[in-house]
């Protein structure tokens, strides 16, 4: 989103964002994380919901 707006993430914030993304990837699993990243318009309605394939 930042890149599409022409405001890339400052390097000083990259470590925090990478750490949060890694924790989210671990919690969701690679498939759900990738789907959510590739399709941000989709959302999870609850802890047991899954992204449509």
mmCIF file of N, CA and C in Angstrom:
data_model
loop_
_atom_site.group_PDB
_atom_site.id
_atom_site.type_symbol
_atom_site.label_atom_id
_atom_site.label_comp_id
_atom_site.label_asym_id
_atom_site.label_seq_id
_atom_site.Cartn_x
_atom_site.Cartn_y
_atom_site.Cartn_z
ATOM 1 N N UNK A 1 0.820 -1.183 0.000
ATOM 2 C CA UNK A 1 0.000 0.000 0.000
ATOM 3 C C UNK A 1 0.870 1.255 0.000
ATOM 4 N N UNK A 2 1.908 1.248 0.819
ATOM 5 C CA UNK A 2 2.785 2.412 0.851
ATOM 6 C C UNK A 2 3.439 2.654 -0.509
ATOM 7 N N UNK A 3 3.863 1.572 -1.160
ATOM 8 C CA UNK A 3 4.528 1.735 -2.449
ATOM 9 C C UNK A 3 3.585 2.294 -3.498
ATOM 10 N N UNK A 4 2.324 1.834 -3.491
ATOM 11 C CA UNK A 4 1.368 2.339 -4.478
ATOM 12 C C UNK A 4 1.071 3.818 -4.237
ATOM 13 N N UNK A 5 1.242 4.278 -3.004
ATOM 14 C CA UNK A 5 1.028 5.683 -2.678
ATOM 15 C C UNK A 5 2.305 6.508 -2.842
ATOM 16 N N UNK A 6 3.406 5.824 -3.187
ATOM 17 C CA UNK A 6 4.667 6.525 -3.384
ATOM 18 C C UNK A 6 5.376 6.875 -2.084
ATOM 19 N N UNK A 7 5.031 6.162 -0.991
ATOM 20 C CA UNK A 7 5.675 6.415 0.300
ATOM 21 C C UNK A 7 6.223 5.106 0.855
ATOM 22 N N UNK A 8 7.390 4.674 0.379
ATOM 23 C CA UNK A 8 7.949 3.400 0.851
ATOM 24 C C UNK A 8 8.252 3.440 2.348
ATOM 25 N N UNK A 9 8.298 2.271 2.930
ATOM 26 C CA UNK A 9 8.581 2.126 4.357
ATOM 27 C C UNK A 9 9.994 2.614 4.650
ATOM 28 N N UNK A 10 10.142 3.480 5.643
ATOM 29 C CA UNK A 10 11.493 3.929 6.008
ATOM 30 C C UNK A 10 12.333 2.750 6.496
ATOM 31 N N UNK A 11 13.624 2.720 6.148
ATOM 32 C CA UNK A 11 14.484 1.608 6.551
ATOM 33 C C UNK A 11 14.485 1.343 8.059
ATOM 34 N N UNK A 12 14.337 2.362 8.857
ATOM 35 C CA UNK A 12 14.358 2.193 10.312
ATOM 36 C C UNK A 12 13.164 1.383 10.814
ATOM 37 N N UNK A 13 12.082 1.328 10.050
ATOM 38 C CA UNK A 13 10.891 0.581 10.446
ATOM 39 C C UNK A 13 10.852 -0.839 9.874
ATOM 40 N N UNK A 14 11.737 -1.149 8.952
ATOM 41 C CA UNK A 14 11.721 -2.436 8.253
ATOM 42 C C UNK A 14 11.837 -3.617 9.216
ATOM 43 N N UNK A 15 12.717 -3.539 10.213
ATOM 44 C CA UNK A 15 12.917 -4.656 11.150
ATOM 45 C C UNK A 15 11.632 -4.989 11.893
ATOM 46 N N UNK A 16 10.933 -3.957 12.373
ATOM 47 C CA UNK A 16 9.674 -4.193 13.101
ATOM 48 C C UNK A 16 8.619 -4.813 12.194
ATOM 49 N N UNK A 17 8.513 -4.325 10.984
ATOM 50 C CA UNK A 17 7.523 -4.854 10.042
ATOM 51 C C UNK A 17 7.866 -6.294 9.676
ATOM 52 N N UNK A 18 9.118 -6.575 9.419
ATOM 53 C CA UNK A 18 9.532 -7.943 9.084
ATOM 54 C C UNK A 18 9.268 -8.905 10.241
ATOM 55 N N UNK A 19 9.518 -8.456 11.466
ATOM 56 C CA UNK A 19 9.283 -9.297 12.640
ATOM 57 C C UNK A 19 7.782 -9.586 12.805
ATOM 58 N N UNK A 20 6.951 -8.567 12.649
ATOM 59 C CA UNK A 20 5.502 -8.750 12.760
ATOM 60 C C UNK A 20 4.987 -9.664 11.656
ATOM 61 N N UNK A 21 5.485 -9.501 10.449
ATOM 62 C CA UNK A 21 5.065 -10.343 9.337
ATOM 63 C C UNK A 21 5.467 -11.803 9.572
ATOM 64 N N UNK A 22 6.638 -12.024 10.120
ATOM 65 C CA UNK A 22 7.088 -13.391 10.400
ATOM 66 C C UNK A 22 6.205 -14.050 11.456
ATOM 67 N N UNK A 23 5.836 -13.305 12.483
ATOM 68 C CA UNK A 23 4.959 -13.858 13.522
ATOM 69 C C UNK A 23 3.579 -14.168 12.953
ATOM 70 N N UNK A 24 3.076 -13.299 12.116
ATOM 71 C CA UNK A 24 1.776 -13.524 11.487
ATOM 72 C C UNK A 24 1.829 -14.732 10.560
ATOM 73 N N UNK A 25 2.906 -14.839 9.778
ATOM 74 C CA UNK A 25 3.085 -15.986 8.883
ATOM 75 C C UNK A 25 3.131 -17.291 9.679
ATOM 76 N N UNK A 26 3.834 -17.282 10.802
ATOM 77 C CA UNK A 26 3.906 -18.472 11.658
ATOM 78 C C UNK A 26 2.538 -18.829 12.221
ATOM 79 N N UNK A 27 1.764 -17.826 12.622
ATOM 80 C CA UNK A 27 0.450 -18.067 13.222
ATOM 81 C C UNK A 27 -0.568 -18.560 12.197
ATOM 82 N N UNK A 28 -0.551 -17.988 10.999
ATOM 83 C CA UNK A 28 -1.539 -18.334 9.972
ATOM 84 C C UNK A 28 -1.140 -19.533 9.134
ATOM 85 N N UNK A 29 0.140 -19.705 8.934
ATOM 86 C CA UNK A 29 0.632 -20.680 7.970
ATOM 87 C C UNK A 29 0.889 -19.971 6.654
ATOM 88 N N UNK A 30 1.755 -20.530 5.859
ATOM 89 C CA UNK A 30 2.194 -19.877 4.622
ATOM 90 C C UNK A 30 1.050 -19.629 3.639
ATOM 91 N N UNK A 31 0.145 -20.609 3.488
ATOM 92 C CA UNK A 31 -0.939 -20.470 2.506
ATOM 93 C C UNK A 31 -1.854 -19.301 2.836
ATOM 94 N N UNK A 32 -2.349 -19.242 4.076
ATOM 95 C CA UNK A 32 -3.248 -18.159 4.453
ATOM 96 C C UNK A 32 -2.545 -16.811 4.442
ATOM 97 N N UNK A 33 -1.299 -16.788 4.901
ATOM 98 C CA UNK A 33 -0.549 -15.535 4.904
ATOM 99 C C UNK A 33 -0.397 -15.009 3.478
ATOM 100 N N UNK A 34 0.013 -15.875 2.569
ATOM 101 C CA UNK A 34 0.219 -15.468 1.182
ATOM 102 C C UNK A 34 -1.084 -15.005 0.550
ATOM 103 N N UNK A 35 -2.168 -15.731 0.806
ATOM 104 C CA UNK A 35 -3.463 -15.344 0.258
ATOM 105 C C UNK A 35 -3.871 -13.966 0.789
ATOM 106 N N UNK A 36 -3.712 -13.755 2.081
ATOM 107 C CA UNK A 36 -4.053 -12.465 2.668
ATOM 108 C C UNK A 36 -3.186 -11.338 2.147
ATOM 109 N N UNK A 37 -1.935 -11.627 1.915
ATOM 110 C CA UNK A 37 -1.018 -10.615 1.380
ATOM 111 C C UNK A 37 -1.351 -10.301 -0.065
ATOM 112 N N UNK A 38 -1.667 -11.342 -0.844
ATOM 113 C CA UNK A 38 -1.957 -11.161 -2.269
ATOM 114 C C UNK A 38 -3.362 -10.628 -2.528
ATOM 115 N N UNK A 39 -4.272 -10.817 -1.562
ATOM 116 C CA UNK A 39 -5.678 -10.407 -1.726
ATOM 117 C C UNK A 39 -6.150 -9.649 -0.486
ATOM 118 N N UNK A 40 -5.633 -8.443 -0.245
ATOM 119 C CA UNK A 40 -5.990 -7.721 0.981
ATOM 120 C C UNK A 40 -7.461 -7.341 1.068
ATOM 121 N N UNK A 41 -8.174 -7.408 -0.051
ATOM 122 C CA UNK A 41 -9.593 -7.077 -0.007
ATOM 123 C C UNK A 41 -10.407 -8.152 0.705
ATOM 124 N N UNK A 42 -9.846 -9.327 0.842
ATOM 125 C CA UNK A 42 -10.495 -10.407 1.593
ATOM 126 C C UNK A 42 -10.144 -10.244 3.062
ATOM 127 N N UNK A 43 -11.012 -10.694 3.939
ATOM 128 C CA UNK A 43 -10.709 -10.590 5.367
ATOM 129 C C UNK A 43 -11.218 -11.814 6.098
ATOM 130 N N UNK A 44 -10.684 -12.032 7.269
ATOM 131 C CA UNK A 44 -11.056 -13.173 8.093
ATOM 132 C C UNK A 44 -12.120 -12.705 9.081
ATOM 133 N N UNK A 45 -13.213 -13.461 9.167
ATOM 134 C CA UNK A 45 -14.298 -13.099 10.071
ATOM 135 C C UNK A 45 -14.126 -13.664 11.469
ATOM 136 N N UNK A 46 -13.215 -14.568 11.653
ATOM 137 C CA UNK A 46 -13.016 -15.156 12.970
ATOM 138 C C UNK A 46 -11.776 -16.016 12.968
ATOM 139 N N UNK A 47 -11.404 -16.528 14.124
ATOM 140 C CA UNK A 47 -10.150 -17.270 14.222
ATOM 141 C C UNK A 47 -10.149 -18.581 13.440
ATOM 142 N N UNK A 48 -11.311 -19.137 13.124
ATOM 143 C CA UNK A 48 -11.365 -20.391 12.387
ATOM 144 C C UNK A 48 -11.712 -20.207 10.915
ATOM 145 N N UNK A 49 -11.889 -18.971 10.475
ATOM 146 C CA UNK A 49 -12.217 -18.719 9.077
ATOM 147 C C UNK A 49 -10.984 -18.928 8.217
ATOM 148 N N UNK A 50 -11.188 -19.278 6.978
ATOM 149 C CA UNK A 50 -10.080 -19.496 6.046
ATOM 150 C C UNK A 50 -10.319 -18.658 4.800
ATOM 151 N N UNK A 51 -9.242 -18.251 4.182
ATOM 152 C CA UNK A 51 -9.374 -17.532 2.933
ATOM 153 C C UNK A 51 -9.821 -18.486 1.850
ATOM 154 N N UNK A 52 -10.719 -18.049 0.984
ATOM 155 C CA UNK A 52 -11.129 -18.920 -0.120
ATOM 156 C C UNK A 52 -9.959 -19.170 -1.060
ATOM 157 N N UNK A 53 -9.887 -20.336 -1.613
ATOM 158 C CA UNK A 53 -8.786 -20.690 -2.515
ATOM 159 C C UNK A 53 -9.037 -20.249 -3.849
#
